[in-house]
Amino acid sequence: MRGMAGRACTAGLVIGVLVTGLTGCTGDAGGDGKTDKGRKTGKAVAKACADGTFTWSRVTQRDRLTGVSDPEQLGEGGGSLQNRMRRVYTPRPSVRADGPAPSPAEILFSLGKKTGEIDSDARTSAEAGGDTWSFTDVRFPAPGLDDGRVTPHAAGEFVQYAGVREVEADFRYTCQDGGTVTGHARSWTVDISGLTDCDERPDSALAREVARRSCA
């Protein structure tokens, strides 16, 4: 799998991403739509065209705090932090649409190309020659909170935190016959471990949120 979420460390900084499930559309082909022992009896599932094009708008990227620990006081020389982080947000890739649309993976593939998260000359993920990306997987799990613990080497009152960079945008999918479907997509790209010293001024919006939650 290409495009797996990476991890980076920073002091006072965090980053994050997103994805949701696609809603389905049905058309009434006669009958009452009831089922008989699991068999459909009067519903035809509307399908999206395969030759449409995406137009993206309101593309945003922002850092989301996913976990934060309680503060720990360390003496000269620092040392290992013992407090585990508690989860404050769970990023989930998602897609929603107001009618028949391509699969969530195709929609997120287009978003990934739009934002530069996916580097591919393929027009669709189906044409990508078997390459896959975690960015397009709506089942891709949220990163663990204690996978990359940080050890400060100085005295201070420290808070460890984790986060992701979320990417989201509105889309319009237009078929060659003029039919359109609109919706919204979200995914996350990379998770980061960070460390904040409560005695220092926060240097980012994310670090300010960490200080507000954990520092006195």
PDB file of C-alpha atoms in Angstrom:
ATOM      1  CA  MET A   1       0.000   0.000   0.000  1.00  0.00           C
ATOM      2  CA  ARG A   2       1.370   3.403  -1.002  1.00  0.00           C
ATOM      3  CA  GLY A   3       0.771   6.651   0.795  1.00  0.00           C
ATOM      4  CA  MET A   4       0.697   5.159   4.276  1.00  0.00           C
ATOM      5  CA  ALA A   5       0.321   7.663   7.103  1.00  0.00           C
ATOM      6  CA  GLY A   6       3.666   8.827   8.398  1.00  0.00           C
ATOM      7  CA  ARG A   7       4.778  10.097  11.784  1.00  0.00           C
ATOM      8  CA  ALA A   8       6.847  13.129  12.660  1.00  0.00           C
ATOM      9  CA  CYS A   9       7.924  14.749  15.917  1.00  0.00           C
ATOM     10  CA  THR A  10       7.758  18.429  16.728  1.00  0.00           C
ATOM     11  CA  ALA A  11       7.689  20.700  19.752  1.00  0.00           C
ATOM     12  CA  GLY A  12       4.355  22.463  20.021  1.00  0.00           C
ATOM     13  CA  LEU A  13       2.945  21.308  16.663  1.00  0.00           C
ATOM     14  CA  VAL A  14       0.421  18.699  15.487  1.00  0.00           C
ATOM     15  CA  ILE A  15      -1.158  17.725  12.153  1.00  0.00           C
ATOM     16  CA  GLY A  16      -4.174  15.641  10.847  1.00  0.00           C
ATOM     17  CA  VAL A  17      -6.691  14.300   8.038  1.00  0.00           C
ATOM     18  CA  LEU A  18     -10.254  12.561   7.134  1.00  0.00           C
ATOM     19  CA  VAL A  19     -12.975  10.136   5.427  1.00  0.00           C
ATOM     20  CA  THR A  20     -16.825   9.134   5.684  1.00  0.00           C
ATOM     21  CA  GLY A  21     -19.207   6.536   4.256  1.00  0.00           C
ATOM     22  CA  LEU A  22     -20.995   7.080   0.973  1.00  0.00           C
ATOM     23  CA  THR A  23     -24.761   7.359   1.013  1.00  0.00           C
ATOM     24  CA  GLY A  24     -26.668   5.357  -1.562  1.00  0.00           C
ATOM     25  CA  CYS A  25     -29.494   6.377  -3.872  1.00  0.00           C
ATOM     26  CA  THR A  26     -32.341   4.141  -5.018  1.00  0.00           C
ATOM     27  CA  GLY A  27     -34.996   4.566  -7.639  1.00  0.00           C
ATOM     28  CA  ASP A  28     -38.484   3.088  -7.388  1.00  0.00           C
ATOM     29  CA  ALA A  29     -39.059   0.642 -10.230  1.00  0.00           C
ATOM     30  CA  GLY A  30     -42.561  -0.283  -9.129  1.00  0.00           C
ATOM     31  CA  GLY A  31     -43.768  -2.360  -6.207  1.00  0.00           C
ATOM     32  CA  ASP A  32     -43.697  -1.539  -2.537  1.00  0.00           C
ATOM     33  CA  GLY A  33     -39.958  -2.008  -2.055  1.00  0.00           C
ATOM     34  CA  LYS A  34     -40.368  -4.780   0.540  1.00  0.00           C
ATOM     35  CA  THR A  35     -38.089  -7.784   0.621  1.00  0.00           C
ATOM     36  CA  ASP A  36     -38.943 -11.459   0.634  1.00  0.00           C
ATOM     37  CA  LYS A  37     -36.417 -13.490   2.613  1.00  0.00           C
ATOM     38  CA  GLY A  38     -33.657 -11.049   1.845  1.00  0.00           C
ATOM     39  CA  ARG A  39     -34.506 -10.643  -1.871  1.00  0.00           C
ATOM     40  CA  LYS A  40     -35.260  -7.174  -3.232  1.00  0.00           C
ATOM     41  CA  THR A  41     -38.694  -6.904  -4.797  1.00  0.00           C
ATOM     42  CA  GLY A  42     -39.211  -3.505  -6.361  1.00  0.00           C
ATOM     43  CA  LYS A  43     -36.045  -1.467  -5.901  1.00  0.00           C
ATOM     44  CA  ALA A  44     -33.442  -0.662  -8.521  1.00  0.00           C
ATOM     45  CA  VAL A  45     -30.190   0.830  -7.285  1.00  0.00           C
ATOM     46  CA  ALA A  46     -29.201   3.923  -9.241  1.00  0.00           C
ATOM     47  CA  LYS A  47     -25.580   3.886 -10.386  1.00  0.00           C
ATOM     48  CA  ALA A  48     -23.144   6.702 -10.973  1.00  0.00           C
ATOM     49  CA  CYS A  49     -21.828   7.346 -14.466  1.00  0.00           C
ATOM     50  CA  ALA A  50     -18.285   6.166 -15.116  1.00  0.00           C
ATOM     51  CA  ASP A  51     -17.217   9.077 -17.317  1.00  0.00           C
ATOM     52  CA  GLY A  52     -17.776  12.016 -14.993  1.00  0.00           C
ATOM     53  CA  THR A  53     -15.402  14.700 -13.840  1.00  0.00           C
ATOM     54  CA  PHE A  54     -14.797  16.130 -10.350  1.00  0.00           C
ATOM     55  CA  THR A  55     -14.812  19.791  -9.422  1.00  0.00           C
ATOM     56  CA  TRP A  56     -13.555  20.605  -5.923  1.00  0.00           C
ATOM     57  CA  SER A  57     -14.260  23.668  -3.793  1.00  0.00           C
ATOM     58  CA  ARG A  58     -13.737  24.889  -0.218  1.00  0.00           C
ATOM     59  CA  VAL A  59     -10.636  22.724   0.164  1.00  0.00           C
ATOM     60  CA  THR A  60      -9.277  23.029   3.693  1.00  0.00           C
ATOM     61  CA  GLN A  61      -6.435  21.476   5.650  1.00  0.00           C
ATOM     62  CA  ARG A  62      -6.210  21.850   9.409  1.00  0.00           C
ATOM     63  CA  ASP A  63      -4.471  20.301  12.366  1.00  0.00           C
ATOM     64  CA  ARG A  64      -6.669  18.306  14.724  1.00  0.00           C
ATOM     65  CA  LEU A  65      -5.643  17.272  18.227  1.00  0.00           C
ATOM     66  CA  THR A  66      -6.291  13.548  18.733  1.00  0.00           C
ATOM     67  CA  GLY A  67      -4.762  12.918  22.148  1.00  0.00           C
ATOM     68  CA  VAL A  68      -3.158  14.718  25.067  1.00  0.00           C
ATOM     69  CA  SER A  69      -1.561  13.704  28.367  1.00  0.00           C
ATOM     70  CA  ASP A  70      -1.636  15.278  31.801  1.00  0.00           C
ATOM     71  CA  PRO A  71       1.432  17.436  32.570  1.00  0.00           C
ATOM     72  CA  GLU A  72       4.552  15.953  34.160  1.00  0.00           C
ATOM     73  CA  GLN A  73       7.268  17.868  35.987  1.00  0.00           C
ATOM     74  CA  LEU A  74      10.820  16.807  35.109  1.00  0.00           C
ATOM     75  CA  GLY A  75      14.023  17.932  36.754  1.00  0.00           C
ATOM     76  CA  GLU A  76      17.390  18.818  35.264  1.00  0.00           C
ATOM     77  CA  GLY A  77      18.291  16.559  32.348  1.00  0.00           C
ATOM     78  CA  GLY A  78      14.686  15.568  31.646  1.00  0.00           C
ATOM     79  CA  GLY A  79      13.657  11.927  31.433  1.00  0.00           C
ATOM     80  CA  SER A  80      10.909   9.594  30.238  1.00  0.00           C
ATOM     81  CA  LEU A  81       7.307  10.743  30.426  1.00  0.00           C
ATOM     82  CA  GLN A  82       4.979   8.281  32.147  1.00  0.00           C
ATOM     83  CA  ASN A  83       1.489   9.746  31.659  1.00  0.00           C
ATOM     84  CA  ARG A  84      -0.399   8.171  28.802  1.00  0.00           C
ATOM     85  CA  MET A  85      -2.426  10.250  26.421  1.00  0.00           C
ATOM     86  CA  ARG A  86      -6.217  10.319  26.488  1.00  0.00           C
ATOM     87  CA  ARG A  87      -8.083  10.479  23.195  1.00  0.00           C
ATOM     88  CA  VAL A  88      -9.946  13.685  22.427  1.00  0.00           C
ATOM     89  CA  TYR A  89     -10.756  13.091  18.738  1.00  0.00           C
ATOM     90  CA  THR A  90     -10.821  10.114  16.355  1.00  0.00           C
ATOM     91  CA  PRO A  91     -10.149  10.956  12.690  1.00  0.00           C
ATOM     92  CA  ARG A  92     -12.150   8.917  10.204  1.00  0.00           C
ATOM     93  CA  PRO A  93     -11.999   9.184   6.420  1.00  0.00           C
ATOM     94  CA  SER A  94     -15.496   9.776   5.063  1.00  0.00           C
ATOM     95  CA  VAL A  95     -17.544  10.605   1.986  1.00  0.00           C
ATOM     96  CA  ARG A  96     -21.149  11.667   1.682  1.00  0.00           C
ATOM     97  CA  ALA A  97     -23.080  12.371  -1.512  1.00  0.00           C
ATOM     98  CA  ASP A  98     -26.589  13.542  -2.357  1.00  0.00           C
ATOM     99  CA  GLY A  99     -27.152  10.937  -5.080  1.00  0.00           C
ATOM    100  CA  PRO A 100     -25.514   8.193  -7.149  1.00  0.00           C
ATOM    101  CA  ALA A 101     -21.778   8.814  -7.022  1.00  0.00           C
ATOM    102  CA  PRO A 102     -18.508   6.950  -7.590  1.00  0.00           C
ATOM    103  CA  SER A 103     -17.125   4.801  -4.793  1.00  0.00           C
ATOM    104  CA  PRO A 104     -15.623   6.524  -1.730  1.00  0.00           C
ATOM    105  CA  ALA A 105     -12.185   5.337  -2.875  1.00  0.00           C
ATOM    106  CA  GLU A 106     -12.599   7.047  -6.254  1.00  0.00           C
ATOM    107  CA  ILE A 107     -13.810  10.260  -4.646  1.00  0.00           C
ATOM    108  CA  LEU A 108     -10.923  10.327  -2.178  1.00  0.00           C
ATOM    109  CA  PHE A 109      -8.484   9.489  -4.977  1.00  0.00           C
ATOM    110  CA  SER A 110      -9.635  12.610  -6.785  1.00  0.00           C
ATOM    111  CA  LEU A 111      -9.344  14.675  -3.578  1.00  0.00           C
ATOM    112  CA  GLY A 112      -5.870  13.286  -2.965  1.00  0.00           C
ATOM    113  CA  LYS A 113      -4.746  14.317  -6.430  1.00  0.00           C
ATOM    114  CA  LYS A 114      -6.313  17.739  -5.967  1.00  0.00           C
ATOM    115  CA  THR A 115      -4.427  18.383  -2.722  1.00  0.00           C
ATOM    116  CA  GLY A 116      -1.166  16.709  -3.761  1.00  0.00           C
ATOM    117  CA  GLU A 117      -1.475  13.837  -1.296  1.00  0.00           C
ATOM    118  CA  ILE A 118      -1.563  11.373  -4.203  1.00  0.00           C
ATOM    119  CA  ASP A 119       1.014  11.542  -6.978  1.00  0.00           C
ATOM    120  CA  SER A 120      -0.386   9.598  -9.915  1.00  0.00           C
ATOM    121  CA  ASP A 121      -0.915  10.154 -13.631  1.00  0.00           C
ATOM    122  CA  ALA A 122      -3.950   7.853 -13.552  1.00  0.00           C
ATOM    123  CA  ARG A 123      -7.312   9.513 -14.121  1.00  0.00           C
ATOM    124  CA  THR A 124      -9.017   7.215 -11.598  1.00  0.00           C
ATOM    125  CA  SER A 125      -7.874   4.810  -8.907  1.00  0.00           C
ATOM    126  CA  ALA A 126      -9.172   1.949 -11.065  1.00  0.00           C
ATOM    127  CA  GLU A 127      -6.633   2.983 -13.711  1.00  0.00           C
ATOM    128  CA  ALA A 128      -3.768   3.239 -11.221  1.00  0.00           C
ATOM    129  CA  GLY A 129      -2.363  -0.193 -12.033  1.00  0.00           C
ATOM    130  CA  GLY A 130      -3.027  -1.826  -8.679  1.00  0.00           C
ATOM    131  CA  ASP A 131      -1.525   0.970  -6.578  1.00  0.00           C
ATOM    132  CA  THR A 132      -3.437   1.740  -3.380  1.00  0.00           C
ATOM    133  CA  TRP A 133      -3.293   4.602  -0.918  1.00  0.00           C
ATOM    134  CA  SER A 134      -4.301   4.745   2.738  1.00  0.00           C
ATOM    135  CA  PHE A 135      -5.758   8.184   1.986  1.00  0.00           C
ATOM    136  CA  THR A 136      -8.523   6.551  -0.082  1.00  0.00           C
ATOM    137  CA  ASP A 137      -9.403   3.821   2.448  1.00  0.00           C
ATOM    138  CA  VAL A 138     -12.475   4.726   4.517  1.00  0.00           C
ATOM    139  CA  ARG A 139     -11.640   1.818   6.848  1.00  0.00           C
ATOM    140  CA  PHE A 140      -8.096   2.994   7.545  1.00  0.00           C
ATOM    141  CA  PRO A 141      -7.768   3.114  11.366  1.00  0.00           C
ATOM    142  CA  ALA A 142      -6.937   6.202  13.356  1.00  0.00           C
ATOM    143  CA  PRO A 143      -3.295   6.365  14.508  1.00  0.00           C
ATOM    144  CA  GLY A 144      -2.462   5.094  17.973  1.00  0.00           C
ATOM    145  CA  LEU A 145      -1.763   7.644  20.676  1.00  0.00           C
ATOM    146  CA  ASP A 146       1.327   6.137  22.282  1.00  0.00           C
ATOM    147  CA  ASP A 147       3.104   4.788  19.191  1.00  0.00           C
ATOM    148  CA  GLY A 148       5.836   7.448  19.260  1.00  0.00           C
ATOM    149  CA  ARG A 149       6.519   8.623  22.785  1.00  0.00           C
ATOM    150  CA  VAL A 150       8.885  11.576  23.181  1.00  0.00           C
ATOM    151  CA  THR A 151      11.639  11.870  25.805  1.00  0.00           C
ATOM    152  CA  PRO A 152      12.534  15.471  26.731  1.00  0.00           C
ATOM    153  CA  HIS A 153      16.133  16.137  27.762  1.00  0.00           C
ATOM    154  CA  ALA A 154      15.536  19.259  29.795  1.00  0.00           C
ATOM    155  CA  ALA A 155      13.752  20.351  32.952  1.00  0.00           C
ATOM    156  CA  GLY A 156      10.189  21.612  32.715  1.00  0.00           C
ATOM    157  CA  GLU A 157       6.496  20.782  32.948  1.00  0.00           C
ATOM    158  CA  PHE A 158       5.734  18.779  29.826  1.00  0.00           C
ATOM    159  CA  VAL A 159       2.595  17.616  28.051  1.00  0.00           C
ATOM    160  CA  GLN A 160       2.736  15.068  25.263  1.00  0.00           C
ATOM    161  CA  TYR A 161       0.156  15.194  22.504  1.00  0.00           C
ATOM    162  CA  ALA A 162      -0.798  13.647  19.172  1.00  0.00           C
ATOM    163  CA  GLY A 163      -2.706  14.890  16.177  1.00  0.00           C
ATOM    164  CA  VAL A 164      -3.393  14.589  12.474  1.00  0.00           C
ATOM    165  CA  ARG A 165      -3.807  16.882   9.492  1.00  0.00           C
ATOM    166  CA  GLU A 166      -7.306  16.597   8.111  1.00  0.00           C
ATOM    167  CA  VAL A 167      -8.112  17.404   4.501  1.00  0.00           C
ATOM    168  CA  GLU A 168     -11.699  18.043   3.429  1.00  0.00           C
ATOM    169  CA  ALA A 169     -13.591  19.632   0.579  1.00  0.00           C
ATOM    170  CA  ASP A 170     -16.899  19.849  -1.251  1.00  0.00           C
ATOM    171  CA  PHE A 171     -17.178  18.169  -4.638  1.00  0.00           C
ATOM    172  CA  ARG A 172     -19.386  18.227  -7.709  1.00  0.00           C
ATOM    173  CA  TYR A 173     -19.359  15.166  -9.952  1.00  0.00           C
ATOM    174  CA  THR A 174     -20.622  15.933 -13.461  1.00  0.00           C
ATOM    175  CA  CYS A 175     -21.524  13.280 -16.022  1.00  0.00           C
ATOM    176  CA  GLN A 176     -21.273  13.767 -19.781  1.00  0.00           C
ATOM    177  CA  ASP A 177     -25.066  13.794 -20.028  1.00  0.00           C
ATOM    178  CA  GLY A 178     -25.135  16.812 -17.716  1.00  0.00           C
ATOM    179  CA  GLY A 179     -26.218  14.988 -14.570  1.00  0.00           C
ATOM    180  CA  THR A 180     -24.485  16.132 -11.380  1.00  0.00           C
ATOM    181  CA  VAL A 181     -24.014  14.885  -7.836  1.00  0.00           C
ATOM    182  CA  THR A 182     -22.643  16.987  -5.006  1.00  0.00           C
ATOM    183  CA  GLY A 183     -21.086  15.918  -1.732  1.00  0.00           C
ATOM    184  CA  HIS A 184     -18.318  16.272   0.817  1.00  0.00           C
ATOM    185  CA  ALA A 185     -15.157  14.249   1.451  1.00  0.00           C
ATOM    186  CA  ARG A 186     -12.629  14.133   4.259  1.00  0.00           C
ATOM    187  CA  SER A 187      -9.447  12.185   5.014  1.00  0.00           C
ATOM    188  CA  TRP A 188      -6.239  12.462   7.037  1.00  0.00           C
ATOM    189  CA  THR A 189      -2.684  12.291   5.825  1.00  0.00           C
ATOM    190  CA  VAL A 190      -0.096  12.054   8.602  1.00  0.00           C
ATOM    191  CA  ASP A 191      -0.009  11.803  12.370  1.00  0.00           C
ATOM    192  CA  ILE A 192       2.500  13.653  14.521  1.00  0.00           C
ATOM    193  CA  SER A 193       3.786  13.331  18.056  1.00  0.00           C
ATOM    194  CA  GLY A 194       4.420  16.583  19.862  1.00  0.00           C
ATOM    195  CA  LEU A 195       5.667  17.905  23.152  1.00  0.00           C
ATOM    196  CA  THR A 196       4.687  21.150  24.867  1.00  0.00           C
ATOM    197  CA  ASP A 197       6.456  22.797  27.789  1.00  0.00           C
ATOM    198  CA  CYS A 198       3.808  24.469  29.929  1.00  0.00           C
ATOM    199  CA  ASP A 199       6.362  27.106  30.994  1.00  0.00           C
ATOM    200  CA  GLU A 200       6.782  28.345  27.423  1.00  0.00           C
ATOM    201  CA  ARG A 201       4.439  30.331  25.188  1.00  0.00           C
ATOM    202  CA  PRO A 202       2.566  28.038  22.714  1.00  0.00           C
ATOM    203  CA  ASP A 203       3.790  28.618  19.165  1.00  0.00           C
ATOM    204  CA  SER A 204       0.807  27.238  17.216  1.00  0.00           C
ATOM    205  CA  ALA A 205      -2.969  26.905  17.390  1.00  0.00           C
ATOM    206  CA  LEU A 206      -2.559  23.228  18.198  1.00  0.00           C
ATOM    207  CA  ALA A 207      -0.080  23.890  20.986  1.00  0.00           C
ATOM    208  CA  ARG A 208      -2.442  26.504  22.416  1.00  0.00           C
ATOM    209  CA  GLU A 209      -5.208  23.892  22.527  1.00  0.00           C
ATOM    210  CA  VAL A 210      -2.841  21.486  24.292  1.00  0.00           C
ATOM    211  CA  ALA A 211      -1.940  24.138  26.874  1.00  0.00           C
ATOM    212  CA  ARG A 212      -5.596  25.014  27.392  1.00  0.00           C
ATOM    213  CA  ARG A 213      -6.499  21.378  28.021  1.00  0.00           C
ATOM    214  CA  SER A 214      -3.583  20.285  30.193  1.00  0.00           C
ATOM    215  CA  CYS A 215      -1.455  23.150  31.501  1.00  0.00           C
ATOM    216  CA  ALA A 216      -2.544  24.989  34.608  1.00  0.00           C
TER     217      ALA A 216
END
